[in-house]
Coordinates of C-alpha atoms in Angstrom, one line a residue:
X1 CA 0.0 0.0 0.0
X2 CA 1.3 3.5 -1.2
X3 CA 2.7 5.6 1.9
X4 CA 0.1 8.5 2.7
X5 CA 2.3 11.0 0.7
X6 CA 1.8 8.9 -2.1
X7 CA -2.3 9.2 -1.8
X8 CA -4.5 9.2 -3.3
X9 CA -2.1 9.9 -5.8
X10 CA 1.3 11.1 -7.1
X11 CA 2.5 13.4 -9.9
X12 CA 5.9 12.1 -10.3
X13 CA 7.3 15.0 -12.6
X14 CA 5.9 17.9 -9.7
X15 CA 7.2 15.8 -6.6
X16 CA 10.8 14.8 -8.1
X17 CA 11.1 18.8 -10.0
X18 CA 11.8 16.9 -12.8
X19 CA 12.6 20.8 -14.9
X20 CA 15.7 21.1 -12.2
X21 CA 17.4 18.3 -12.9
X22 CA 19.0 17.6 -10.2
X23 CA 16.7 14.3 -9.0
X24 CA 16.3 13.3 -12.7
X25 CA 18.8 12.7 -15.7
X26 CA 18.7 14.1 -19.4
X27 CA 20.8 12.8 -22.0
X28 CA 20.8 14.0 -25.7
X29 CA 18.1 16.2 -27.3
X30 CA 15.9 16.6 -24.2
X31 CA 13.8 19.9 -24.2
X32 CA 11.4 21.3 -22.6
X33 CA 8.6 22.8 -24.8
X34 CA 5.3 24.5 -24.0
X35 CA 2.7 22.6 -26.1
X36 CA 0.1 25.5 -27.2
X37 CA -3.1 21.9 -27.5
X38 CA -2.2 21.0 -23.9
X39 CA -1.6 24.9 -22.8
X40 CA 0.9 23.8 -20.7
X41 CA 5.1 22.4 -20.5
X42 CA 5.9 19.0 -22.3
X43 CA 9.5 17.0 -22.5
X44 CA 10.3 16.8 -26.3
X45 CA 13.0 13.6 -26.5
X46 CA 14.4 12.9 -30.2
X47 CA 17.3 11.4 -31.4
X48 CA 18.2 9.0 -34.2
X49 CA 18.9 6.0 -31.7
X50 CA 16.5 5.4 -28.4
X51 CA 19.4 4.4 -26.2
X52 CA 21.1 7.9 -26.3
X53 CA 18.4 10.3 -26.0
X54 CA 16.5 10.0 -22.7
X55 CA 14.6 11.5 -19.4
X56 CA 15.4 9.3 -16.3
X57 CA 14.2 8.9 -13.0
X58 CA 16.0 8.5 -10.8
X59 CA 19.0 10.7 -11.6
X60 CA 21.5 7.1 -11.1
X61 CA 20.9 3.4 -10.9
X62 CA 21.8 3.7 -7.0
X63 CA 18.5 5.5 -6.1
X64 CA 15.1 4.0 -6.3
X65 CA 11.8 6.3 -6.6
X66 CA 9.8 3.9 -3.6
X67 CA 6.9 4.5 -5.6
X68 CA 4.2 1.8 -4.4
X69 CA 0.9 2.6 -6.6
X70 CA -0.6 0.0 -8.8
X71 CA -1.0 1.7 -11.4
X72 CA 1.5 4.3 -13.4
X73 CA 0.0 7.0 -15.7
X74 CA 2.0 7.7 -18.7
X75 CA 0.8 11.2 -20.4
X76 CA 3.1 11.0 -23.7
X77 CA 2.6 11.1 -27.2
X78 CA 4.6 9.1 -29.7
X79 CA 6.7 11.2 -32.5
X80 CA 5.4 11.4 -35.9
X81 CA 7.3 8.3 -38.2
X82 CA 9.3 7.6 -35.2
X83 CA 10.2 4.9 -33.0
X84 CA 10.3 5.2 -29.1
X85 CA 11.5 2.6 -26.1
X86 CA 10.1 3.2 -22.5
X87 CA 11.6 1.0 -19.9
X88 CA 10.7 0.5 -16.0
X89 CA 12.5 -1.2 -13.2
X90 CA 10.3 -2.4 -10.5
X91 CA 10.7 -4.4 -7.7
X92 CA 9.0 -7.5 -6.3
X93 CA 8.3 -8.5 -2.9
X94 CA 11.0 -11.3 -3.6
X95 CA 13.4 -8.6 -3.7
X96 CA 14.2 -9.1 -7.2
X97 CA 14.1 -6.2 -10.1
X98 CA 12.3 -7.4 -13.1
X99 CA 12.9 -4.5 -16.0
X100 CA 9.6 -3.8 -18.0
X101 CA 9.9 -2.2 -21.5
X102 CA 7.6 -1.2 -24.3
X103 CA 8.4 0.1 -27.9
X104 CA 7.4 0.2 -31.9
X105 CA 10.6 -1.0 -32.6
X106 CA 9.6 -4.3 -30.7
X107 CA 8.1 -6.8 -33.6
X108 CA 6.8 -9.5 -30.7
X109 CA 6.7 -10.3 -27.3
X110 CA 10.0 -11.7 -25.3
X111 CA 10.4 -12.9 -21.9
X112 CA 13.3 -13.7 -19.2
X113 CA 12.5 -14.0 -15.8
X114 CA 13.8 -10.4 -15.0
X115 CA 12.8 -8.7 -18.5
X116 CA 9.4 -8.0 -20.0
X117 CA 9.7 -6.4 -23.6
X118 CA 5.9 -5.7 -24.9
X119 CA 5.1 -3.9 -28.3
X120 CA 3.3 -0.6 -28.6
X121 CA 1.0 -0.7 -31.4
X122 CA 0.5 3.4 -31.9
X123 CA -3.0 4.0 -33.2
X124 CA -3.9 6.2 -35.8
X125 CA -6.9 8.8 -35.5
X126 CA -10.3 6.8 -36.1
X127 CA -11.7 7.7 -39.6
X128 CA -7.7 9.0 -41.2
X129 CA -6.3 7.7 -43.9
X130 CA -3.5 6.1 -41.7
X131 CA -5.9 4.7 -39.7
X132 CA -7.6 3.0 -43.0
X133 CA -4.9 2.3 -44.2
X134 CA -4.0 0.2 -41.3
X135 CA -7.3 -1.3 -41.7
X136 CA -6.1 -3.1 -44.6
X137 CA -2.5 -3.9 -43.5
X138 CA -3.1 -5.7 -40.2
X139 CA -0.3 -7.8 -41.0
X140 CA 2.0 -6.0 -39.4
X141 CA 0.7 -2.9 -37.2
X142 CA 3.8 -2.7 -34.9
X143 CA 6.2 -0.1 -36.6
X144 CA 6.8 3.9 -36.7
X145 CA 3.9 6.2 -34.9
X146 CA 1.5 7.7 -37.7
X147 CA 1.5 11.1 -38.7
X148 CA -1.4 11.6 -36.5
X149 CA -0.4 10.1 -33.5
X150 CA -2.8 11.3 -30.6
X151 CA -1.5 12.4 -27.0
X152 CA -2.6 9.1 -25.0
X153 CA -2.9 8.3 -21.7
X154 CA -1.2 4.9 -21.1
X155 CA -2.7 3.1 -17.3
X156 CA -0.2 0.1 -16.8
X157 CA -1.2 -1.7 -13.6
X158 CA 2.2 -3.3 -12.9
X159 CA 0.6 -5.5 -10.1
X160 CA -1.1 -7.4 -12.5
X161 CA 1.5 -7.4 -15.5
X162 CA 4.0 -9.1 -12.6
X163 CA 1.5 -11.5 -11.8
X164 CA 0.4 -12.8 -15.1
X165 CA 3.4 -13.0 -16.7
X166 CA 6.1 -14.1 -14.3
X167 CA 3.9 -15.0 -11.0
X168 CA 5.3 -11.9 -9.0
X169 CA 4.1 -9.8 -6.5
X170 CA 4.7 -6.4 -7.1
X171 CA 6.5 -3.8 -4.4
X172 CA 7.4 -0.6 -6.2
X173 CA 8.3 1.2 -8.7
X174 CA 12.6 2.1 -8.9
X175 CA 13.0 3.8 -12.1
X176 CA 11.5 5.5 -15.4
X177 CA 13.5 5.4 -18.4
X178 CA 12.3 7.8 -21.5
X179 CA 14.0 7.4 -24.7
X180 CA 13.5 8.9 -28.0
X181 CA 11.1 9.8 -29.9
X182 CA 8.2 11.4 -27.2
X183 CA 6.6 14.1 -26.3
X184 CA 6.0 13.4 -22.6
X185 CA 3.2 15.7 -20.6
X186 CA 3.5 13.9 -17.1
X187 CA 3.6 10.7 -14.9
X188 CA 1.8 9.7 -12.2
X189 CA 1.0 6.5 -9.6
X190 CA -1.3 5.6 -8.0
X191 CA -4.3 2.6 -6.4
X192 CA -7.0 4.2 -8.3
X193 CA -8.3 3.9 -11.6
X194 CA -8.7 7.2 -13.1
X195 CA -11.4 7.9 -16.3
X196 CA -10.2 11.2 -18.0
X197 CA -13.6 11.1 -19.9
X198 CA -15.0 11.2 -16.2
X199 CA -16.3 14.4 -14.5
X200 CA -16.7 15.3 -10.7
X201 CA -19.8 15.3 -10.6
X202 CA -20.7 12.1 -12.6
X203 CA -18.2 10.1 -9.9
X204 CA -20.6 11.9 -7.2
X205 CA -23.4 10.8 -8.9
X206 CA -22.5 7.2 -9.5
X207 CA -21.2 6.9 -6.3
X208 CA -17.4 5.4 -7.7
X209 CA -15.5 6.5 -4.8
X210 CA -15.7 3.5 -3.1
X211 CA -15.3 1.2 -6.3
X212 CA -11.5 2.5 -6.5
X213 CA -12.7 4.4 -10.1
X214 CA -12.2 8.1 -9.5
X215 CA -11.4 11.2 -12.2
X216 CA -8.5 12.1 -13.4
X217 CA -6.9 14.9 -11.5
X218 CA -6.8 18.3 -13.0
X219 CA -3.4 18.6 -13.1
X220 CA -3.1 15.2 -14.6
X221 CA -5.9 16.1 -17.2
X222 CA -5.8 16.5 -21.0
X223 CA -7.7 19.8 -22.1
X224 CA -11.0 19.2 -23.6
X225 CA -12.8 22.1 -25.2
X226 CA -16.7 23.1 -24.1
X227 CA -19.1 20.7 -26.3
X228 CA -16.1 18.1 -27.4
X229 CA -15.4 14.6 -25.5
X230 CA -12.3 13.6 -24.3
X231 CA -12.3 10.3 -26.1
X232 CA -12.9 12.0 -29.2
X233 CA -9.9 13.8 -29.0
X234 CA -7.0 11.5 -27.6
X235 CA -6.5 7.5 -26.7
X236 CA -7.0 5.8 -23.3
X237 CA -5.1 3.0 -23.0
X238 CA -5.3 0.4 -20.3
X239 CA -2.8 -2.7 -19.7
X240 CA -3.3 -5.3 -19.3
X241 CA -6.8 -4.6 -21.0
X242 CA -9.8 -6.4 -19.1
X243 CA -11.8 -9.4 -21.3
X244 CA -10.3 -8.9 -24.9
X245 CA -7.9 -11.8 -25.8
X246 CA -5.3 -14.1 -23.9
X247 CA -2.5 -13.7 -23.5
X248 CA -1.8 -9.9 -23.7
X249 CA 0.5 -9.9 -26.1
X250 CA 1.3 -6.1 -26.8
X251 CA 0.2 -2.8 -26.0
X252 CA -2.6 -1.0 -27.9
X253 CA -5.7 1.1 -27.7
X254 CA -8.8 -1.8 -27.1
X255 CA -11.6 -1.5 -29.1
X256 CA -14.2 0.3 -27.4
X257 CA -12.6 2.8 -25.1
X258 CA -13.3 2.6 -21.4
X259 CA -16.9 2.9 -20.7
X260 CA -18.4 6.5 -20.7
X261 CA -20.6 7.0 -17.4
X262 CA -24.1 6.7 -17.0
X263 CA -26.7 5.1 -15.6
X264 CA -26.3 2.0 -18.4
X265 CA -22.9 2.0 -17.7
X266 CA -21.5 2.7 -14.8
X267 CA -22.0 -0.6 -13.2
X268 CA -19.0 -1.5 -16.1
X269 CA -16.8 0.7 -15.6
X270 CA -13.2 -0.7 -15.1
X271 CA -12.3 -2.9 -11.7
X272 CA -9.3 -3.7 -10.2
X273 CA -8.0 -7.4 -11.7
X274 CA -8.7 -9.8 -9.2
X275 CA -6.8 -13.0 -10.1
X276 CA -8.3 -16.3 -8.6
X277 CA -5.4 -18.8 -8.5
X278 CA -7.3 -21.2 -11.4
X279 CA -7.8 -18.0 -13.3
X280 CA -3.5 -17.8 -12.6
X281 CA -3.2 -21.1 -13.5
X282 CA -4.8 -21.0 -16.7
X283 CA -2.9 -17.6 -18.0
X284 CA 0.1 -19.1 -17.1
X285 CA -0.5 -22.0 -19.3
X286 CA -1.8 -20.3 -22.1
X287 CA 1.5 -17.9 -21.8
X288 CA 3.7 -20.8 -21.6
X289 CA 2.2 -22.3 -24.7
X290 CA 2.3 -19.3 -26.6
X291 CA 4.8 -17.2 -26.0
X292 CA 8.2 -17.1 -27.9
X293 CA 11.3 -18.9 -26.1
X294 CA 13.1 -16.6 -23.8
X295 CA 16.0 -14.4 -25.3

């Protein structure tokens, strides 16, 4: 459980001062801009090759951020025609640091016992012509970030990825890695599920509090302009994804987006995974069948 300065959540760029550099690390092209759709300051990383343009957290390999929430909050966007790699260390309660990365350079899934490489399928804008083109080209839909690649907010629940795919518990989160090409708005961590298409006053309503489903915090928040939905405007993604197919095999937006609220739908709205230990069982066997040999 998340220490109390951790609740009910934590915005990891504002606690750690991330534009002083002095408790995080910049190497290569590493700016900060202020994005004029977000009204607001983003961290533009770019560089021919991932590995030597990045925004760390910690500033060394020494530290360890401690952070205990479930779930981490990504607010990035991927780089026009680019390829990106994200990697984070966290820590089980065995003590051991499993390293958990996810990129469009990744062509399938790969497993060791302390590395998790997943690939980011980036999703073009519904209705484009990259997103119809992709339509008939399913192929192969892991590669460079469309042309109209939308700011998304990525949820990973890292309790659950170290559960399904190595039979982990998860203790906390040690360190963000950032590489080239993103546009990065925040991060955050935290035990609740937020909805950014969520208001206040629909989580009053529908009485979500207590259902660990709360809204996104403003300062978290992507801007939405008066009569446009958020979902309209930029990609929710969840992982792992609830229902859908198993295994999860790589990270992309599901198909529909998290359930708007109302009075059809609240009682759907996204839940903590609970695992029962035959539901664990039977992952783990369909992993083991199908996943590629370790590397």
């Amino acid at each position: 459980v998340p220490a109390a300065w951790q609740r009910p959540y934590l915005n990891v760029f504002k606690h750690f001062r991330v534009e002083e550099w002095k408790r995080s690390a910049r190497e290569g092209d590493v700016a900060a801009l202020t994005d004029a759709r977000l009204k607001g300051t983003v961290y533009r990383i770019r560089g021919s090759v991932p590995a030597s343009s990045y925004l760390q957290l910690p500033r060394t390999g020494t530290q360890s951020l401690g952070l205990a929430g479930r779930y981490l909050y990504l607010l990035f966007r991927p780089m026009p025609r680019k390829h990106f790699v994200v990697h984070l260390d966290v820590a089980t309660e065995e003590k051991q640091v499993v390293r958990i990365s996810f990129s469009n350079l990744f062509k399938e899934f790969k497993s060791t016992a302390t590395w998790l490489q997943f690939p980011f399928v980036c999703a073009a804008a519904k209705g484009s012509a990259y997103d119809r083109a992709a339509g008939t080209a399913r192929r192969d839909p892991v590669g460079a970030a469309p042309a109209d690649a939308r700011w998304t907010c990525l949820v990973l629940d890292l309790h659950s990825i170290l559960s399904l795919y190595l039979n982990r518990r998860y203790s906390h989160l040690k360190s963000v890695k950032l590489c080239s090409n993103l546009l990065v708005k925040n991060l955050c961590t935290s035990d609740l599920v937020f909805d950014p298409g969520m208001t206040f006053s629909e989580a009053r309503q529908a009485d979500l509090a207590c259902r660990g489903v709360a809204p996104m915090p403003r300062e978290m928040a992507f801007p939405v302009p008066k009569g446009e939905k958020w979902h309209d405007l930029y990609d929710y993604i969840r992982f792992p994804s609830e229902g859908s197919k198993l295994p999860y095999d790589s990270i992309q937006k599901s198909c529909p987006g998290p359930a708007a609220v109302s009075e059809d739908s609240a009682r759907q709205l996204p839940q903590p995974v609970t695992l029962t230990k035959a539901v664990r069982d039977r992952l783990s066997l369909i992993h083991q069948i199908t996943s590629p040999k370790a590397v």
